[in-house]
Tab-separated table of C-alpha atoms in Angstrom:
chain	number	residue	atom	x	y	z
A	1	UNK	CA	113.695	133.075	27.476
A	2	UNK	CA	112.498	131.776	30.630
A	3	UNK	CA	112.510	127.399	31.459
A	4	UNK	CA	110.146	126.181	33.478
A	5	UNK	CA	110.735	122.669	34.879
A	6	UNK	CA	107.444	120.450	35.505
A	7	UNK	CA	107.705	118.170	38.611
A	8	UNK	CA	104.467	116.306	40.058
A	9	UNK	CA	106.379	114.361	43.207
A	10	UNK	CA	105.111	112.109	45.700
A	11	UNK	CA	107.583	111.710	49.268
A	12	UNK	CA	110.226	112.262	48.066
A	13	UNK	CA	111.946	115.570	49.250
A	14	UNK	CA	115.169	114.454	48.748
A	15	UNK	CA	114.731	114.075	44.928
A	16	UNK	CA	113.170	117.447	44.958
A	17	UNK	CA	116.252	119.167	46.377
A	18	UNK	CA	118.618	117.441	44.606
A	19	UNK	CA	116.534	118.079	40.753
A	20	UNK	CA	116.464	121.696	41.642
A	21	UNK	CA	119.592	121.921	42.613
A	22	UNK	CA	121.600	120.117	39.973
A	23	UNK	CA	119.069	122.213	37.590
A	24	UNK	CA	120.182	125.653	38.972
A	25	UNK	CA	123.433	125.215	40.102
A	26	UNK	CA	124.579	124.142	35.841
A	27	UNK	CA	122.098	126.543	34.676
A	28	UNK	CA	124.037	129.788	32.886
A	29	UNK	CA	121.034	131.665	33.000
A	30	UNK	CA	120.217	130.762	36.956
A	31	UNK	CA	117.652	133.779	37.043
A	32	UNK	CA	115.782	132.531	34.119
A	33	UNK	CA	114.685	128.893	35.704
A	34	UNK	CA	111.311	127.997	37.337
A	35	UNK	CA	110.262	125.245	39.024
A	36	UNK	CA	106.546	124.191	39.741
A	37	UNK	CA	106.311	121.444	42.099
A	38	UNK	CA	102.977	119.140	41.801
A	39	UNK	CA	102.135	117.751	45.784
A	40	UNK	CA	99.020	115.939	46.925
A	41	UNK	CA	97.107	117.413	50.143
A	42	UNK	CA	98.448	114.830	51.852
A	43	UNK	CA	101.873	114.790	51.462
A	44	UNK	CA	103.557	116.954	54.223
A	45	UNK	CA	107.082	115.761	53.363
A	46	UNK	CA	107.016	117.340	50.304
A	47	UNK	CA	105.980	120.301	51.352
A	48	UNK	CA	107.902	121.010	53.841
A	49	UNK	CA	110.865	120.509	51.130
A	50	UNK	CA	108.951	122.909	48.862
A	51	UNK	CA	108.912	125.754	52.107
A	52	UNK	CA	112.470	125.230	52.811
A	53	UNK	CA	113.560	125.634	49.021
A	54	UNK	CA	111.305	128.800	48.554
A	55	UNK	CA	112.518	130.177	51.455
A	56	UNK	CA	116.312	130.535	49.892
A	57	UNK	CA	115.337	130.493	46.634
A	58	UNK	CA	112.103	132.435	46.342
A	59	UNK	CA	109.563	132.795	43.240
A	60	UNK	CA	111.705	130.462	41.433
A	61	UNK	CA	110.671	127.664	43.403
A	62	UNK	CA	106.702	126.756	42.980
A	63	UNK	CA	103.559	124.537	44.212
A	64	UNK	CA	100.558	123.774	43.270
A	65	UNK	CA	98.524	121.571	45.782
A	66	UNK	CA	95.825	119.427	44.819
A	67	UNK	CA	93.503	116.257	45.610
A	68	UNK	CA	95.935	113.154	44.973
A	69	UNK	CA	94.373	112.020	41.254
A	70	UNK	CA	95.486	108.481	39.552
A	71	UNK	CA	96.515	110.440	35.971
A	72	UNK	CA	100.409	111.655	36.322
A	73	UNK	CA	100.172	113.353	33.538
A	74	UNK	CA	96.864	115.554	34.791
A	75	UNK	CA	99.476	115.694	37.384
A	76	UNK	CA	101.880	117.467	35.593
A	77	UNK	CA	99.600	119.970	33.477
A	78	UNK	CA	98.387	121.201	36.873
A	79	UNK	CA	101.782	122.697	37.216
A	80	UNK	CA	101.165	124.988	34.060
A	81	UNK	CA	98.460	126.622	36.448
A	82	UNK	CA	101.370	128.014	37.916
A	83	UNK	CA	103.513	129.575	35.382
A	84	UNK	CA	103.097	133.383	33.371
A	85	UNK	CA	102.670	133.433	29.944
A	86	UNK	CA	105.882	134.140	29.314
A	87	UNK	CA	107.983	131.281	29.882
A	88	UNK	CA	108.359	129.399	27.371
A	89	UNK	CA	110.285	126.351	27.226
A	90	UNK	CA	109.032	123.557	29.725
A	91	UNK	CA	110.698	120.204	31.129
A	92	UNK	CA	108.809	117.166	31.502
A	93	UNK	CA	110.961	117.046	35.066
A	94	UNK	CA	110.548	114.671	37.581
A	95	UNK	CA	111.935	113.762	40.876
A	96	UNK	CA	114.553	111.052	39.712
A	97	UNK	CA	116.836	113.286	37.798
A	98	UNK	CA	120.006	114.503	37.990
A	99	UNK	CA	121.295	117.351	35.292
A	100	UNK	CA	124.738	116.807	34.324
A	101	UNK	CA	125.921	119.242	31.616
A	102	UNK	CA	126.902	123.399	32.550
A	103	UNK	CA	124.896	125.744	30.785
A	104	UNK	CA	122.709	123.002	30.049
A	105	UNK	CA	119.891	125.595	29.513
A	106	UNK	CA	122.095	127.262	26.525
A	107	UNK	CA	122.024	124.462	24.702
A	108	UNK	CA	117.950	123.987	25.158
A	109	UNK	CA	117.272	127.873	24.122
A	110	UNK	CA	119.496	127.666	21.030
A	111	UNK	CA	117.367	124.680	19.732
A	112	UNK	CA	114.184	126.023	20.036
A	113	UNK	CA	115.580	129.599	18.718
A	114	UNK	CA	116.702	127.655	15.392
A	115	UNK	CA	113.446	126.017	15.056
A	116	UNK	CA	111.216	129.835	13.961
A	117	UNK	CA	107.804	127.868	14.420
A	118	UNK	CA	108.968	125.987	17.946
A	119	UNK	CA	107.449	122.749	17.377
A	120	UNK	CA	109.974	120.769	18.719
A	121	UNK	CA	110.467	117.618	21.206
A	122	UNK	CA	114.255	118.287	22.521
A	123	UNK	CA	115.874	115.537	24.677
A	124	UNK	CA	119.189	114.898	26.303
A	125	UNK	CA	121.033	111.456	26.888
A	126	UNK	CA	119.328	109.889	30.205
A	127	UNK	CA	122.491	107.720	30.550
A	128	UNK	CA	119.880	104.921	29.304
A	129	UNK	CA	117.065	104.282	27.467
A	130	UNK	CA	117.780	107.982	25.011
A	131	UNK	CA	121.461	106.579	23.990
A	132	UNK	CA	119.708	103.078	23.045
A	133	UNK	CA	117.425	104.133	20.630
A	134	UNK	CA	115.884	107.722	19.535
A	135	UNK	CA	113.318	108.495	22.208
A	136	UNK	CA	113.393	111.080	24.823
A	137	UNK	CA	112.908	110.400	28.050
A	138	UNK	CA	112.059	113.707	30.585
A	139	UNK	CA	111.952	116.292	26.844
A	140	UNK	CA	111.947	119.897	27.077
A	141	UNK	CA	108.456	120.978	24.990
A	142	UNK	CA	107.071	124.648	23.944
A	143	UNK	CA	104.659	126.434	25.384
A	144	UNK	CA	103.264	126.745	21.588
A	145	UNK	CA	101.927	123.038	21.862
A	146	UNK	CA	100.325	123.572	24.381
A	147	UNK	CA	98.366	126.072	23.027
A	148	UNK	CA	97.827	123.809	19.890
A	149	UNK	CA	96.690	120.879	21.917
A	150	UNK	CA	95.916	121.703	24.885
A	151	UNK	CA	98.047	119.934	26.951
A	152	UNK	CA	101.942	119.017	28.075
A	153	UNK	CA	101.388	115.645	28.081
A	154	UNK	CA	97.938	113.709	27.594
A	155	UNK	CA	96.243	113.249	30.956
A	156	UNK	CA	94.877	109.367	30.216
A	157	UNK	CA	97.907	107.790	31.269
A	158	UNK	CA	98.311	106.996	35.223
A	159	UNK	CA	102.233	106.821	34.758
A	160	UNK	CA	103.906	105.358	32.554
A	161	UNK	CA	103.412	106.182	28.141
A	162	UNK	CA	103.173	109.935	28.903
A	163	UNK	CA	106.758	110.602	27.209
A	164	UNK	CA	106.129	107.354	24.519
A	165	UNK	CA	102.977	109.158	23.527
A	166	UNK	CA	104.808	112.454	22.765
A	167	UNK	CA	107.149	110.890	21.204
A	168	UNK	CA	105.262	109.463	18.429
A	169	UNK	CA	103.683	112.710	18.066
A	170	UNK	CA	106.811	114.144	16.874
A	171	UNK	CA	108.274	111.038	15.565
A	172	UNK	CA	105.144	111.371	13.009
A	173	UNK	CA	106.182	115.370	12.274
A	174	UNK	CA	110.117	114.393	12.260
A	175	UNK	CA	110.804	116.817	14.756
A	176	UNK	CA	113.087	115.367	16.969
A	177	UNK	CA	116.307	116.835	18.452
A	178	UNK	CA	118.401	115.583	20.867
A	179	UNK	CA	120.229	117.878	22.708
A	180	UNK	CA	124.134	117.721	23.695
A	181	UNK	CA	123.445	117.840	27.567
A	182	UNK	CA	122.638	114.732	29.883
A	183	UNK	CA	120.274	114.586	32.704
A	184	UNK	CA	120.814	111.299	34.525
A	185	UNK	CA	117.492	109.302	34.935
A	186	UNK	CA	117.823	107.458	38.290
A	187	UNK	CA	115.284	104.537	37.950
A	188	UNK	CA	115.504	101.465	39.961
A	189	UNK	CA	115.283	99.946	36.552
A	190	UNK	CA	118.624	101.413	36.111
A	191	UNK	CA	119.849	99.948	39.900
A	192	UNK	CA	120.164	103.700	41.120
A	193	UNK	CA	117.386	104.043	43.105
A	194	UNK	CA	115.004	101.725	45.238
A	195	UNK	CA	111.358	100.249	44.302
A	196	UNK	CA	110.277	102.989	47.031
A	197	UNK	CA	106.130	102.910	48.105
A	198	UNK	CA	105.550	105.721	45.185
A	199	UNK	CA	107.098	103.669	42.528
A	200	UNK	CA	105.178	100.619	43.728
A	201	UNK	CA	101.961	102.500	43.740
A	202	UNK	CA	102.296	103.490	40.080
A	203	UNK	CA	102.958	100.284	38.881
A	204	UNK	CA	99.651	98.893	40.432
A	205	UNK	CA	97.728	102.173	38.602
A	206	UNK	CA	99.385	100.637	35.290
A	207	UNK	CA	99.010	97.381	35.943
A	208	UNK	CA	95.302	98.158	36.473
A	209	UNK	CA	94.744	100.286	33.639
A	210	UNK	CA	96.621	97.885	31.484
A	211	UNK	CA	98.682	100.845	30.056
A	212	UNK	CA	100.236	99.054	27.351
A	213	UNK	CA	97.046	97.784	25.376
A	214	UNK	CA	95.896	101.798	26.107
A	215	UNK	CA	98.724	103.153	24.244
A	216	UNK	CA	98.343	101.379	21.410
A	217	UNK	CA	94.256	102.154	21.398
A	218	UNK	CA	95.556	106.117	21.180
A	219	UNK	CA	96.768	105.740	18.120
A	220	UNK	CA	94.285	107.269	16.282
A	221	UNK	CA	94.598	109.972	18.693
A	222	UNK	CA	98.229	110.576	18.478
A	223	UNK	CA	97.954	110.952	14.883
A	224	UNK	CA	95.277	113.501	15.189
A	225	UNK	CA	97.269	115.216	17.560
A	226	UNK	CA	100.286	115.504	14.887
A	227	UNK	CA	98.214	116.225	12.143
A	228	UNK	CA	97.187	119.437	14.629
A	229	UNK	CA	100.853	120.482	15.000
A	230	UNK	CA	101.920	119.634	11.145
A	231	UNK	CA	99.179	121.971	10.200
A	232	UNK	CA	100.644	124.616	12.548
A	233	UNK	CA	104.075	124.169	11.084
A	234	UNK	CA	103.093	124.216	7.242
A	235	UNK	CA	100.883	126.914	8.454
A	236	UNK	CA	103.684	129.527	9.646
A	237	UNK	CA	106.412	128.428	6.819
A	238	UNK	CA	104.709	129.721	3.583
């Protein structure tokens, strides 16, 4: 069962080396791990990070280069453009994380092997916001959502609301797991990182979309959207 991590990334190579790395390096299964890089035309840095890592580590390391777009989360399902049919398990990755936990990927492919139907939204402790409250931050997702809905994440949101949106998804269906393993979420929020010109950026896209009074406008949608995957599940457990 192959993992594919999802990473749209913006200058910053460093946090590209060091996901992949703390990814691969715990990973028991190192062979089995993909990861698709998202980089706008523009953004040399990161793809010179991408060339260097593909150079060592080969098909295992991915990009997909495209027109800089507002939406980070049509950001992120242009990285499924990338991937075979055959891996299954994805992670909503991104360029602030650390994973923590060896043979974190054991833990992920057991969950999803107990669950027959795969529906699933499977988190780890972020070392913050996850071990305040039951919501998962970064989740690993199936490949069988997205051919139920037709997406990773919802492409309306410009950043943040892409994992809150999921969430309620499967907080409607009750299918929730959180997983034994941490990744560390480095946020400035969190005082381990710096308000850097990217993170800036994205909170002017929110602040202009007014992403809060959005999200709560979606709820029909999210609703419909569950309804979608709780008709899958009752569908394949008669």
């Amino acid at each position: 069962m192959k993992i594919a991590l999802l990473c749209p990334t913006r200058n910053r190579p460093e946090g590209m080396e060091r996901l992949w790395l703390s990814a691969y390096e715990t990973a028991k299964e190192k062979e089995n791990l993909i990861i698709v890089f998202r980089i706008d035309k523009d953004d040399q840095l990161s793809h010179s990070k991408y060339i260097d890592l593909e150079k060592q580590y080969g098909n295992q390391i991915r990009e997909i280069i495209c027109d800089r777009h507002p939406s980070l989360g049509k950001a992120t399902n242009d990285c499924l453009f990338m991937l075979e049919k055959d891996v299954e398990i994805l992670h909503l990755a991104g360029d602030d994380l650390i994973f923590k936990t060896e043979f974190w990927d054991e833990e992920v492919k057991k969950t999803f092997n107990n669950q027959p139907d795969h529906i699933l939204l499977a988190y780890g402790s972020d070392l913050y916001i996850s071990d305040k409250q039951r919501f998962g931050t970064h989740p690993f997702i199936h490949r069988k959502q997205i051919e139920i809905l037709g997406y990773a994440v919802t492409d309306v949101f410009v950043g943040s609301y892409l994992d809150t949106y999921l969430n309620r998804i499967y907080d409607v269906i009750n299918r929730k797991v959180k997983l034994p393993i941490v990744i560390e979420h480095c946020h400035p929020v969190c005082n381990k990182a710096i308000y850097d010109q990217t993170m800036l950026e994205k909170f002017e896209r929110e602040r202009q979309q007014n992403s809060g009074v959005l999200f709560y406008e979606m709820f029909p949608q999210i609703v419909e959207d569950a309804k979608k995957l709780w008709n899958y599940i009752n569908e394949n457990n008669r």
